Structure formats: C-alpha cells, structure tokens
C-alpha cells in the first residue's frame, strides 16, 4: 500500500488497518514465544490478557518521557 492509497482511507479504515497490523504483530510474537517454549525452555506463565490499546500506548509514551 502506498501513500496515495493511505491518503484516500477514512479514519475508521485507518484504525481498522492499524488494528489488523497490531494483531499480526502480536500473533508473530506469540508464535515466536511459543516456539521457544516448545524447544525445551521452561514453560512460562500464561500471557496476560491484551489490554486496551490506548492504555498500552499511553503507558509506552510515559516510559519514553
């Protein structure tokens, strides 16, 4: 997707796209983590539930300041 196509999207469509991207990233991280635990590493505690993305963003921004 190029800049011209992104410029044509509505805010709702951009948020949906961002959500799909974040979901794909999280799925990749989960797959990588589960692959490490299957190799023989000690089992980790279950992942915490996914919180509100706005709250996660705000927490991340606070750590950057």
mmCIF file of C-alpha atoms in Angstrom:
data_model
loop_
_atom_site.group_PDB
_atom_site.id
_atom_site.type_symbol
_atom_site.label_atom_id
_atom_site.label_comp_id
_atom_site.label_asym_id
_atom_site.label_seq_id
_atom_site.Cartn_x
_atom_site.Cartn_y
_atom_site.Cartn_z
ATOM 1 C CA UNK A 1 0.000 0.000 0.000
ATOM 2 C CA UNK A 2 1.464 3.356 -0.964
ATOM 3 C CA UNK A 3 0.958 6.869 0.409
ATOM 4 C CA UNK A 4 -1.678 7.743 -2.189
ATOM 5 C CA UNK A 5 -3.822 4.790 -1.160
ATOM 6 C CA UNK A 6 -3.377 5.614 2.518
ATOM 7 C CA UNK A 7 -4.440 9.225 1.911
ATOM 8 C CA UNK A 8 -7.735 8.008 0.458
ATOM 9 C CA UNK A 9 -8.662 5.938 3.536
ATOM 10 C CA UNK A 10 -11.049 7.254 6.153
ATOM 11 C CA UNK A 11 -10.096 7.449 9.816
ATOM 12 C CA UNK A 12 -12.241 4.387 10.509
ATOM 13 C CA UNK A 13 -10.474 2.418 7.780
ATOM 14 C CA UNK A 14 -7.054 3.550 9.026
ATOM 15 C CA UNK A 15 -7.895 2.416 12.554
ATOM 16 C CA UNK A 16 -9.070 -0.953 11.241
ATOM 17 C CA UNK A 17 -5.836 -1.302 9.253
ATOM 18 C CA UNK A 18 -3.750 -0.372 12.293
ATOM 19 C CA UNK A 19 -5.665 -2.910 14.375
ATOM 20 C CA UNK A 20 -5.013 -5.659 11.821
ATOM 21 C CA UNK A 21 -1.314 -4.778 11.749
ATOM 22 C CA UNK A 22 -1.070 -4.831 15.549
ATOM 23 C CA UNK A 23 -2.916 -8.176 15.666
ATOM 24 C CA UNK A 24 -0.479 -9.629 13.130
ATOM 25 C CA UNK A 25 2.495 -8.377 15.132
ATOM 26 C CA UNK A 26 1.090 -9.840 18.345
ATOM 27 C CA UNK A 27 0.430 -13.169 16.600
ATOM 28 C CA UNK A 28 4.021 -13.239 15.362
ATOM 29 C CA UNK A 29 5.335 -12.543 18.853
ATOM 30 C CA UNK A 30 3.091 -15.250 20.328
ATOM 31 C CA UNK A 31 4.267 -17.751 17.701
ATOM 32 C CA UNK A 32 7.896 -16.921 18.382
ATOM 33 C CA UNK A 33 7.400 -17.183 22.138
ATOM 34 C CA UNK A 34 5.537 -20.481 21.887
ATOM 35 C CA UNK A 35 8.214 -21.876 19.567
ATOM 36 C CA UNK A 36 10.885 -21.037 22.140
ATOM 37 C CA UNK A 37 8.944 -22.734 24.922
ATOM 38 C CA UNK A 38 8.475 -25.898 22.834
ATOM 39 C CA UNK A 39 12.216 -26.237 22.243
ATOM 40 C CA UNK A 40 12.762 -27.232 25.838
ATOM 41 C CA UNK A 41 12.850 -23.931 27.637
ATOM 42 C CA UNK A 42 10.963 -23.889 30.918
ATOM 43 C CA UNK A 43 7.281 -23.148 30.486
ATOM 44 C CA UNK A 44 6.408 -19.534 31.062
ATOM 45 C CA UNK A 45 3.326 -18.371 32.872
ATOM 46 C CA UNK A 46 0.338 -17.688 30.623
ATOM 47 C CA UNK A 47 0.375 -14.368 28.829
ATOM 48 C CA UNK A 48 -1.573 -11.577 30.425
ATOM 49 C CA UNK A 49 -4.767 -10.632 28.611
ATOM 50 C CA UNK A 50 -4.470 -7.937 25.977
ATOM 51 C CA UNK A 51 -5.474 -4.610 27.452
ATOM 52 C CA UNK A 52 -6.959 -1.587 25.814
ATOM 53 C CA UNK A 53 -4.516 -0.434 23.140
ATOM 54 C CA UNK A 54 -4.977 3.206 24.082
ATOM 55 C CA UNK A 55 -3.917 2.421 27.654
ATOM 56 C CA UNK A 56 -0.908 0.469 26.389
ATOM 57 C CA UNK A 57 0.049 3.362 24.107
ATOM 58 C CA UNK A 58 -0.239 5.864 26.965
ATOM 59 C CA UNK A 59 1.922 3.678 29.207
ATOM 60 C CA UNK A 60 4.519 3.324 26.461
ATOM 61 C CA UNK A 61 4.569 7.073 25.874
ATOM 62 C CA UNK A 62 5.059 7.694 29.598
ATOM 63 C CA UNK A 63 8.118 5.417 29.637
ATOM 64 C CA UNK A 64 9.629 7.325 26.719
ATOM 65 C CA UNK A 65 9.441 10.658 28.520
#
